[in-house]
Coordinates of C-alpha atoms and ligand atoms in Angstrom, one line a residue:
M1 CA -97.9 99.8 142.4
N2 CA -96.4 100.1 139.2
S3 CA -94.3 97.6 136.7
T4 CA -91.3 99.5 136.5
P5 CA -88.3 97.1 137.3
R6 CA -86.9 97.9 140.8
R7 CA -84.4 96.5 142.9
I8 CA -82.4 97.0 146.2
R9 CA -78.9 97.6 146.9
M10 CA -78.0 98.0 150.7
H11 CA -74.8 99.9 150.3
E12 CA -73.0 101.8 147.5
A13 CA -70.2 99.0 147.1
D14 CA -72.3 96.2 146.8
N15 CA -71.9 94.5 143.5
V16 CA -75.5 92.9 143.9
A17 CA -78.8 94.0 144.0
I18 CA -82.1 92.3 145.2
V19 CA -85.4 92.4 142.8
A20 CA -88.1 93.8 144.5
N21 CA -91.0 93.3 142.3
D22 CA -93.8 91.3 143.2
G23 CA -93.4 87.9 140.7
G24 CA -89.8 88.9 140.0
L25 CA -88.8 89.9 136.7
A26 CA -88.3 88.5 132.9
E27 CA -85.4 87.8 130.9
G28 CA -84.8 91.1 128.9
A29 CA -86.6 93.4 132.0
A30 CA -84.2 96.7 131.9
F31 CA -83.9 99.1 134.7
E32 CA -84.0 102.8 134.4
D33 CA -80.1 102.6 134.2
G34 CA -80.0 100.5 131.6
L35 CA -79.1 97.2 133.9
V36 CA -80.7 94.3 131.6
L37 CA -81.6 90.9 133.1
R38 CA -79.8 87.9 131.3
E39 CA -82.4 85.8 132.5
R40 CA -85.4 85.4 135.1
V41 CA -84.8 86.9 138.5
P42 CA -87.4 85.9 141.1
Q43 CA -88.5 88.4 143.7
G44 CA -86.0 88.9 146.4
H45 CA -83.1 87.1 144.5
K46 CA -79.7 88.8 143.4
V47 CA -78.8 90.2 139.9
A48 CA -75.3 91.1 139.1
L49 CA -74.9 94.8 139.0
A50 CA -71.4 94.4 137.4
D51 CA -69.2 91.2 135.8
I52 CA -67.9 89.5 138.7
P53 CA -65.2 86.9 137.5
A54 CA -64.3 83.1 138.9
G55 CA -63.1 84.0 142.8
G56 CA -64.3 87.5 142.6
E57 CA -66.0 88.9 146.0
V58 CA -69.9 88.8 145.9
R59 CA -70.4 91.5 148.2
R60 CA -73.9 92.5 149.8
Y61 CA -74.5 95.1 152.9
D62 CA -70.9 95.9 152.2
V63 CA -69.9 92.4 153.6
V64 CA -68.4 89.4 151.4
I65 CA -71.2 86.6 151.1
G66 CA -69.0 84.8 149.3
R67 CA -66.8 84.1 146.5
A68 CA -68.0 83.1 142.7
L69 CA -67.5 79.8 141.3
K70 CA -67.6 80.8 137.9
D71 CA -67.6 83.9 136.0
I72 CA -70.8 86.1 136.3
R73 CA -72.1 88.3 133.9
A74 CA -73.8 91.7 134.8
G75 CA -77.9 91.2 134.5
S76 CA -77.4 87.5 135.4
W77 CA -79.0 85.6 138.4
V78 CA -76.8 85.3 141.4
H79 CA -78.2 82.4 143.2
E80 CA -76.6 80.0 145.8
R81 CA -75.0 77.3 143.5
L82 CA -72.8 79.9 142.0
L83 CA -71.3 81.1 145.3
A84 CA -68.6 79.8 147.8
M85 CA -69.2 80.2 151.5
P86 CA -66.6 82.4 153.4
E87 CA -64.9 81.1 156.5
A88 CA -66.4 81.7 159.9
A89 CA -65.0 84.7 161.6
S90 CA -62.7 83.9 163.8
L91 CA -63.3 84.4 167.9
E92 CA -59.7 85.6 168.2
G93 CA -58.6 89.1 168.2
L94 CA -61.9 90.7 167.7
P95 CA -63.0 94.6 168.5
M96 CA -63.7 94.4 171.8
A97 CA -66.2 97.3 173.2
T98 CA -64.7 99.9 171.1
A99 CA -67.3 101.9 169.1
K100 CA -67.9 104.8 170.8
S101 CA -70.8 106.0 169.3
A102 CA -72.6 109.3 170.7
P103 CA -75.8 107.9 173.3
L104 CA -79.0 108.0 171.7
A105 CA -81.5 110.6 173.0
P106 CA -84.0 109.9 175.6
L107 CA -87.7 109.1 174.3
E108 CA -89.9 110.3 177.2
G109 CA -93.4 110.7 177.4
Y110 CA -94.7 107.0 176.0
T111 CA -96.7 104.8 178.5
F112 CA -99.1 102.0 178.2
E113 CA -101.0 100.3 180.8
G114 CA -100.2 97.2 182.2
Y115 CA -100.5 94.7 185.1
R116 CA -97.6 95.9 188.3
N117 CA -96.3 92.8 189.9
A118 CA -94.8 92.7 193.1
D119 CA -91.2 92.1 192.2
G120 CA -91.4 95.3 190.0
S121 CA -91.7 93.9 186.4
V122 CA -95.0 94.2 184.4
G123 CA -97.2 92.4 182.4
T124 CA -98.9 92.4 179.5
R125 CA -101.7 89.7 179.8
N126 CA -103.0 88.6 183.0
I127 CA -102.3 84.6 182.9
L128 CA -102.9 81.6 185.4
A129 CA -99.8 79.4 184.4
I130 CA -99.4 75.7 185.5
T131 CA -95.7 74.6 185.8
Q132 CA -95.3 71.1 185.1
T133 CA -92.0 69.4 186.1
V134 CA -92.5 66.5 183.9
Q135 CA -94.1 65.8 180.4
C136 CA -96.2 62.3 182.4
V137 CA -98.7 64.6 183.6
A138 CA -99.4 66.8 180.4
G139 CA -102.2 65.3 179.4
V140 CA -104.0 65.3 183.0
T141 CA -103.1 68.8 183.2
D142 CA -104.7 69.7 180.0
F143 CA -107.8 67.8 180.3
A144 CA -107.8 69.8 184.1
V145 CA -107.6 73.1 181.9
D146 CA -109.9 72.4 179.8
R147 CA -112.5 72.4 182.6
I148 CA -110.9 75.6 184.0
R149 CA -111.4 77.3 180.9
K150 CA -114.8 76.1 180.7
E151 CA -116.1 75.9 184.1
L152 CA -114.0 78.5 186.0
L153 CA -112.7 81.3 183.9
P154 CA -116.2 82.9 183.3
R155 CA -115.9 83.6 186.9
Y156 CA -113.0 85.6 187.0
P157 CA -113.3 88.2 183.9
N158 CA -109.9 89.7 184.7
V159 CA -108.2 86.8 183.9
D160 CA -107.0 86.7 180.1
D161 CA -106.4 82.6 180.0
V162 CA -105.2 79.8 181.7
V163 CA -102.2 77.9 180.1
A164 CA -100.2 74.6 181.0
L165 CA -96.5 74.9 180.8
E166 CA -96.2 71.4 178.8
H167 CA -92.9 70.4 177.7
G168 CA -90.8 67.4 177.1
Y169 CA -88.3 67.3 180.0
G170 CA -88.5 66.3 183.2
C171 CA -87.7 62.7 183.2
G172 CA -85.7 60.0 181.5
V173 CA -82.6 62.7 181.1
A174 CA -79.2 63.2 182.5
I175 CA -80.4 65.4 185.5
D176 CA -76.9 66.0 187.0
A177 CA -74.8 66.9 183.6
P178 CA -73.5 70.1 183.7
D179 CA -75.6 71.1 180.8
A180 CA -79.2 70.2 182.7
V181 CA -78.8 73.6 184.3
V182 CA -80.0 75.2 181.0
P183 CA -83.6 73.4 180.7
I184 CA -83.9 73.5 184.4
R185 CA -83.4 77.1 184.9
T186 CA -85.2 77.8 181.6
L187 CA -88.5 76.3 183.1
R188 CA -87.8 77.8 186.7
N189 CA -87.4 81.3 184.8
I190 CA -90.7 80.6 182.7
S191 CA -92.8 80.2 185.6
L192 CA -92.0 83.3 186.6
N193 CA -92.8 85.4 183.4
P194 CA -94.4 88.8 184.4
N195 CA -97.5 87.5 182.4
F196 CA -98.1 85.6 185.2
G197 CA -98.1 88.0 188.3
G198 CA -96.1 85.7 190.3
E199 CA -99.0 83.1 191.2
V200 CA -97.2 79.7 191.0
M201 CA -98.8 76.4 191.0
V202 CA -96.8 73.0 190.0
V203 CA -98.3 69.8 188.6
S204 CA -95.7 67.1 189.3
L205 CA -96.3 63.3 188.8
G206 CA -94.1 62.2 192.2
C207 CA -91.4 60.2 190.9
E208 CA -89.7 62.3 188.4
K209 CA -85.9 63.3 188.6
L210 CA -87.1 67.0 188.1
Q211 CA -88.8 67.1 191.8
P212 CA -90.8 70.3 192.2
E213 CA -88.2 71.5 194.6
R214 CA -85.5 71.7 192.5
L215 CA -87.0 73.2 189.8
L216 CA -88.3 76.0 192.1
P217 CA -86.1 75.8 195.4
P218 CA -87.2 77.3 198.6
G219 CA -85.7 81.0 199.1
S220 CA -84.4 81.5 195.8
I221 CA -87.9 82.6 194.1
P222 CA -88.7 86.0 194.9
L223 CA -91.9 85.8 193.9
V224 CA -92.8 82.7 195.4
D225 CA -91.6 83.8 199.1
Q226 CA -94.0 86.9 198.4
R227 CA -96.9 84.5 199.2
G228 CA -96.0 84.2 202.5
D229 CA -94.6 81.3 204.2
G230 CA -92.6 80.4 201.3
S231 CA -93.9 77.0 200.5
L232 CA -94.6 76.0 196.4
D233 CA -98.1 75.3 195.9
V234 CA -97.8 71.5 194.5
V235 CA -100.3 69.2 193.1
R236 CA -98.4 65.7 192.9
L237 CA -100.7 63.1 191.0
Q238 CA -99.0 59.8 192.8
D239 CA -100.3 61.3 196.1
D240 CA -102.2 58.5 198.3
A241 CA -104.9 60.9 198.4
H242 CA -105.8 60.8 195.1
V243 CA -108.2 57.5 193.9
G244 CA -109.0 57.5 190.3
F245 CA -108.3 60.7 187.5
M246 CA -111.0 62.7 188.5
S247 CA -109.5 63.4 192.0
M248 CA -106.6 64.3 190.4
V249 CA -108.8 66.8 188.4
E250 CA -110.2 68.4 191.3
S251 CA -107.1 68.6 193.0
I252 CA -105.7 71.1 190.2
M253 CA -108.9 72.8 189.6
R254 CA -109.7 73.6 193.6
Q255 CA -105.7 74.9 193.1
A256 CA -106.1 77.0 190.0
E257 CA -108.9 78.5 191.9
V258 CA -107.2 80.2 194.6
H259 CA -104.4 81.7 192.1
L260 CA -107.6 82.8 190.0
K261 CA -108.6 84.4 192.5
K262 CA -105.6 86.4 193.2
L263 CA -105.1 87.2 189.5
D264 CA -108.7 88.5 189.1
A265 CA -107.9 91.4 191.5
R266 CA -105.5 92.6 189.3
R267 CA -106.1 95.6 187.5
R268 CA -104.0 97.5 184.5
E269 CA -102.3 100.8 185.8
T270 CA -100.3 103.3 183.6
V271 CA -96.4 102.1 183.4
P272 CA -93.8 103.9 181.2
A273 CA -93.0 102.1 177.8
S274 CA -89.8 101.3 179.9
E275 CA -91.5 98.6 181.3
L276 CA -91.7 96.7 177.8
V277 CA -89.3 93.5 177.7
V278 CA -89.2 92.9 173.7
G279 CA -87.7 89.5 172.4
V280 CA -87.4 89.7 168.6
Q281 CA -86.7 87.2 166.4
C282 CA -87.2 86.1 162.7
G283 CA -88.5 82.7 161.0
G284 CA -89.2 81.9 157.5
S285 CA -86.9 84.7 156.2
D286 CA -86.0 85.7 152.9
A287 CA -84.1 88.4 151.0
F288 CA -86.4 90.6 152.2
S289 CA -85.8 90.3 155.8
G290 CA -83.1 92.0 156.1
V291 CA -84.3 94.6 153.9
T292 CA -87.4 95.4 155.2
A293 CA -89.1 94.0 158.3
N294 CA -85.8 93.3 159.8
P295 CA -84.3 97.7 159.8
A296 CA -87.7 98.4 161.1
V297 CA -87.4 96.5 163.5
G298 CA -84.3 97.7 164.4
F299 CA -85.9 101.0 164.0
C300 CA -88.1 100.6 166.6
S301 CA -85.2 98.2 169.0
D302 CA -83.7 101.7 169.2
L303 CA -86.7 103.8 169.8
L304 CA -87.6 101.0 173.0
V305 CA -84.1 101.3 173.8
R306 CA -84.4 105.1 174.2
A307 CA -87.4 105.0 176.1
G308 CA -85.4 103.1 178.6
A309 CA -87.0 99.2 178.1
T310 CA -85.4 96.3 177.6
V311 CA -84.9 94.2 173.8
M312 CA -83.6 91.1 173.4
F313 CA -82.3 90.0 170.3
S314 CA -80.8 86.2 169.8
E315 CA -80.5 83.3 167.3
T316 CA -76.9 82.7 167.7
T317 CA -76.1 80.8 164.6
E318 CA -77.6 83.9 162.7
V319 CA -75.5 86.7 164.2
R320 CA -71.9 84.3 164.1
D321 CA -71.0 85.7 161.1
G322 CA -71.4 89.3 162.6
V323 CA -69.8 88.8 165.6
A324 CA -67.1 91.6 165.2
Q325 CA -69.9 93.9 165.3
L326 CA -71.4 92.8 168.3
T327 CA -68.5 92.9 170.3
A328 CA -67.7 96.1 169.2
R329 CA -70.8 97.5 170.2
A330 CA -70.9 95.9 173.7
T331 CA -70.7 98.6 176.1
T332 CA -68.0 97.1 177.9
P333 CA -65.0 94.8 177.5
A334 CA -66.5 92.3 179.9
V335 CA -70.0 92.3 177.8
A336 CA -67.5 91.7 174.8
E337 CA -66.5 88.8 176.2
A338 CA -69.3 87.4 177.5
V339 CA -70.5 87.9 173.4
V340 CA -67.3 85.9 172.5
R341 CA -68.4 83.1 175.3
E342 CA -71.9 82.3 174.1
M343 CA -70.4 82.3 170.3
A344 CA -67.3 79.7 171.5
W345 CA -69.9 78.0 173.4
Y346 CA -71.9 77.2 170.5
D347 CA -69.6 76.5 167.9
A348 CA -68.5 73.8 170.5
Y349 CA -71.8 72.6 170.5
L350 CA -72.6 72.4 166.9
Q351 CA -69.2 70.3 166.5
R352 CA -70.1 68.0 168.7
G353 CA -73.3 67.2 166.1
S354 CA -70.6 67.5 163.4
V355 CA -71.7 70.5 161.7
D356 CA -71.4 74.0 161.5
R357 CA -73.6 77.8 161.4
S358 CA -73.7 76.7 157.7
A359 CA -76.7 74.1 158.7
N360 CA -78.8 77.1 159.7
T361 CA -80.7 78.0 156.4
A362 CA -83.4 76.3 155.3
P363 CA -84.9 75.4 151.9
G364 CA -87.3 78.2 152.3
N365 CA -84.7 80.6 152.7
K366 CA -82.8 79.3 149.6
A367 CA -86.0 79.7 147.7
G368 CA -86.3 83.0 149.2
G369 CA -83.1 84.3 147.7
L370 CA -80.9 83.8 150.9
S371 CA -78.1 82.2 149.6
N372 CA -76.2 81.0 152.6
I373 CA -75.8 81.9 156.3
V374 CA -73.6 85.1 155.9
E375 CA -76.2 86.8 153.8
K376 CA -78.9 85.4 156.5
A377 CA -76.8 86.9 159.3
M378 CA -76.0 90.3 157.8
G379 CA -80.1 90.1 157.5
S380 CA -80.6 89.3 160.8
I381 CA -78.7 91.4 163.0
V382 CA -80.0 94.5 161.7
K383 CA -83.0 93.6 164.1
S384 CA -80.6 94.5 167.2
G385 CA -80.5 98.1 165.7
T386 CA -78.0 100.2 166.6
A387 CA -77.8 100.9 170.4
P388 CA -74.9 99.8 172.6
I389 CA -75.3 96.0 173.8
S390 CA -75.4 96.3 177.4
G391 CA -75.9 92.7 178.5
V392 CA -75.3 89.2 177.4
L393 CA -77.5 86.0 178.8
A394 CA -76.8 82.6 178.4
P395 CA -79.5 80.0 177.5
G396 CA -82.6 80.4 179.8
E397 CA -81.2 83.0 182.1
K398 CA -83.4 86.0 183.4
L399 CA -82.8 89.4 182.6
P400 CA -80.6 91.2 185.3
H401 CA -81.3 95.0 184.2
K402 CA -82.9 97.0 181.4
G403 CA -81.3 97.6 178.0
L404 CA -80.6 96.0 174.9
F405 CA -79.4 92.6 175.6
Y406 CA -77.7 89.9 173.1
A407 CA -79.4 86.8 174.6
A408 CA -78.0 83.6 173.5
T409 CA -80.4 81.2 171.9
P410 CA -80.7 78.7 168.9
A411 CA -82.2 80.1 166.1
S412 CA -85.0 77.5 166.2
D413 CA -88.2 79.6 166.5
F414 CA -89.9 77.7 169.4
I415 CA -86.6 77.3 171.4
C416 CA -85.8 81.0 170.8
G417 CA -89.2 82.1 171.8
T418 CA -88.8 80.1 174.7
L419 CA -85.9 80.9 175.9
Q420 CA -86.8 84.7 175.7
L421 CA -90.1 83.9 177.7
A422 CA -87.8 82.4 180.2
A423 CA -85.7 86.0 180.2
G424 CA -89.0 88.2 181.1
M425 CA -90.4 89.1 177.7
N426 CA -93.7 90.4 177.8
L427 CA -94.0 91.3 174.3
H428 CA -92.9 89.5 171.3
V429 CA -92.1 90.5 167.8
F430 CA -91.6 88.0 164.8
T431 CA -90.3 89.0 161.4
T432 CA -90.9 86.6 158.4
G433 CA -91.0 86.3 154.9
R434 CA -91.9 83.2 153.7
G435 CA -94.7 83.6 156.5
T436 CA -95.2 81.2 159.3
P437 CA -98.3 81.4 161.7
Y438 CA -96.3 80.9 165.2
G439 CA -97.4 82.1 168.0
L440 CA -97.4 81.9 171.7
A441 CA -99.8 81.3 174.6
E442 CA -97.6 82.9 177.3
V443 CA -97.2 86.5 175.7
P444 CA -98.7 88.5 172.6
V445 CA -97.0 88.1 169.4
I446 CA -96.5 90.6 166.6
K447 CA -96.1 89.1 163.2
V448 CA -94.5 91.5 160.7
A449 CA -94.4 90.9 157.1
T450 CA -91.5 91.2 154.7
R451 CA -93.4 91.8 151.8
S452 CA -96.5 93.2 150.6
D453 CA -97.8 89.8 148.9
L454 CA -97.4 88.2 151.9
A455 CA -98.9 90.9 154.1
R456 CA -102.0 90.2 151.4
R457 CA -102.6 86.9 151.3
W458 CA -102.0 86.5 154.9
H459 CA -104.0 89.5 155.9
D460 CA -105.3 87.8 158.8
L461 CA -102.0 86.2 160.4
M462 CA -99.5 89.6 159.8
D463 CA -100.2 92.2 162.5
V464 CA -97.9 94.8 160.4
N465 CA -96.8 94.7 156.8
A466 CA -93.2 95.8 156.4
G467 CA -93.3 95.5 152.3
V468 CA -94.4 99.0 151.9
I469 CA -90.9 99.7 152.4
A470 CA -89.9 97.8 149.4
D471 CA -92.6 99.3 147.5
G472 CA -91.1 102.7 148.3
E473 CA -94.5 104.0 150.1
A474 CA -93.3 104.0 153.3
T475 CA -89.8 104.2 155.1
I476 CA -88.2 102.3 157.8
E477 CA -89.0 105.0 160.0
D478 CA -92.4 105.1 159.3
V479 CA -92.5 101.3 159.8
G480 CA -90.3 101.5 162.8
W481 CA -93.0 104.4 164.6
Q482 CA -96.0 102.4 163.6
L483 CA -94.5 99.0 165.1
F484 CA -93.8 100.9 168.5
R485 CA -97.0 102.3 168.8
L486 CA -98.9 98.9 167.9
M487 CA -96.7 97.5 170.5
L488 CA -98.1 100.1 173.4
E489 CA -101.8 99.3 171.8
V490 CA -101.2 95.5 172.2
A491 CA -99.0 95.6 175.5
S492 CA -102.3 97.6 176.9
G493 CA -104.4 94.8 176.1
R494 CA -106.3 97.3 174.3
R495 CA -105.3 95.4 170.8
K496 CA -105.1 91.8 169.9
T497 CA -102.8 90.5 167.6
W498 CA -103.6 87.8 165.2
A499 CA -101.9 84.7 166.8
E500 CA -104.2 86.1 169.9
Q501 CA -107.3 86.4 167.7
W502 CA -107.2 82.8 166.7
K503 CA -105.5 81.5 169.6
L504 CA -102.1 80.3 167.8
H505 CA -100.0 78.5 170.3
N506 CA -96.6 76.8 169.4
A507 CA -95.1 74.3 172.1
L508 CA -92.7 75.4 174.7
V509 CA -89.7 73.7 173.4
L510 CA -86.8 73.5 176.1
F511 CA -83.1 73.6 174.8
N512 CA -81.5 71.0 176.5
P513 CA -77.8 70.3 175.5
A514 CA -77.4 67.6 177.8
P515 CA -77.7 63.9 177.5
V516 CA -81.2 62.4 177.8
T517 CA -80.6 58.5 179.4
Ligands
CA601 CA1 -86.3 82.2 164.4

């Protein structure tokens, strides 16, 4: 790594670039073209490439990310306090399915070793999930899961893990409110995630609002019906048969063993890469997210779509400012209308709380050089690559077919991951600039660092270093291919991600836009 001052401009029309050097650059640092810094600029932060008058446009990604609040001289640090944020893009008059790009060339011959399910979906892990109807049962289930891991799992070596699907929902909620459909279908669809092999078992308290039959109604769950009689396997803690705590634990363990036996009989088989269902998101973003990691994920997303696989991008507040790009890329006007429907729903949801999309940015984003949500959005949306958008999911819905999907979710890392699990994700890709140890118990999470400095310090938490792009040591395409190949290795169980290695498991957090009582 050399210490020559380096900066990265995303588009030739931009009048700002970001400083690439580790540790930033000092006042007086001179770039090769003669531009001299008038003050210290931290790494990832913007430097003005030309004089910008008060009220003038500040452009990055060839988009106006703000207007100068006062005169800014060339070589100055352009930080958030110098920028007025633009208004949100209107949802009227958008280009609907207008982008007519040439179809991407098919990518053939890539496979991985996965667990084929009866419904045709494919798991990347073989996990017993224990669904809970209500938070009340979490402690008892946890106790039982601990014993299952110690006493039963060693006898079923083909099963990777047992996971309690703990959540905060189920009672004390307005379960008949229209928006209650979101948390309920999320929990239902997570229970049917491909990594759980269709072996659904439920722990219920007994008196809760979310009764097992409401969560997983008979007849509507193909995987459950394939068990034979269509009945649901439920352990109810309040059943008269339970006398004392240990009898509850033993009921859960007894039922768990029925499912463990079936899961243990499964074997991996070679399946096409088209069976990957990849959810992408970012968290702890910095200005490099949109320069290194997210473009590499976008390139990889195109590879996946070309291979016939499914990719979901999400985080509504982070794509809201790029809505015109999304509606234009929709395959049909109906898909474009669904994009607008989800954005409008989210605008109204935020308005109820007297905030707007600008509530998204965190202090760490700003410290990392992202001045506002417009700049963050432009860097976030590139994760979706360039493929046509073939469908839209409302929060908690399940994927109906393959291709590139906009799965509408909040940007909250935990809620986004939870909703992508419900959609049917079997592999998760997470980019981070500031650094987060994020992981999920249900699917492997591949973490991509935006900067080499983070990748060095967090060497046993980050799976891929996209910082080499900013260092000039690799291209976006190189890192995209590296990620694609790593996905096939991880999906096949030949490699564990660092989050799997250390068992870093974030909580499931259900999105509940409905009232609690
Ligand atoms: Ca996120």
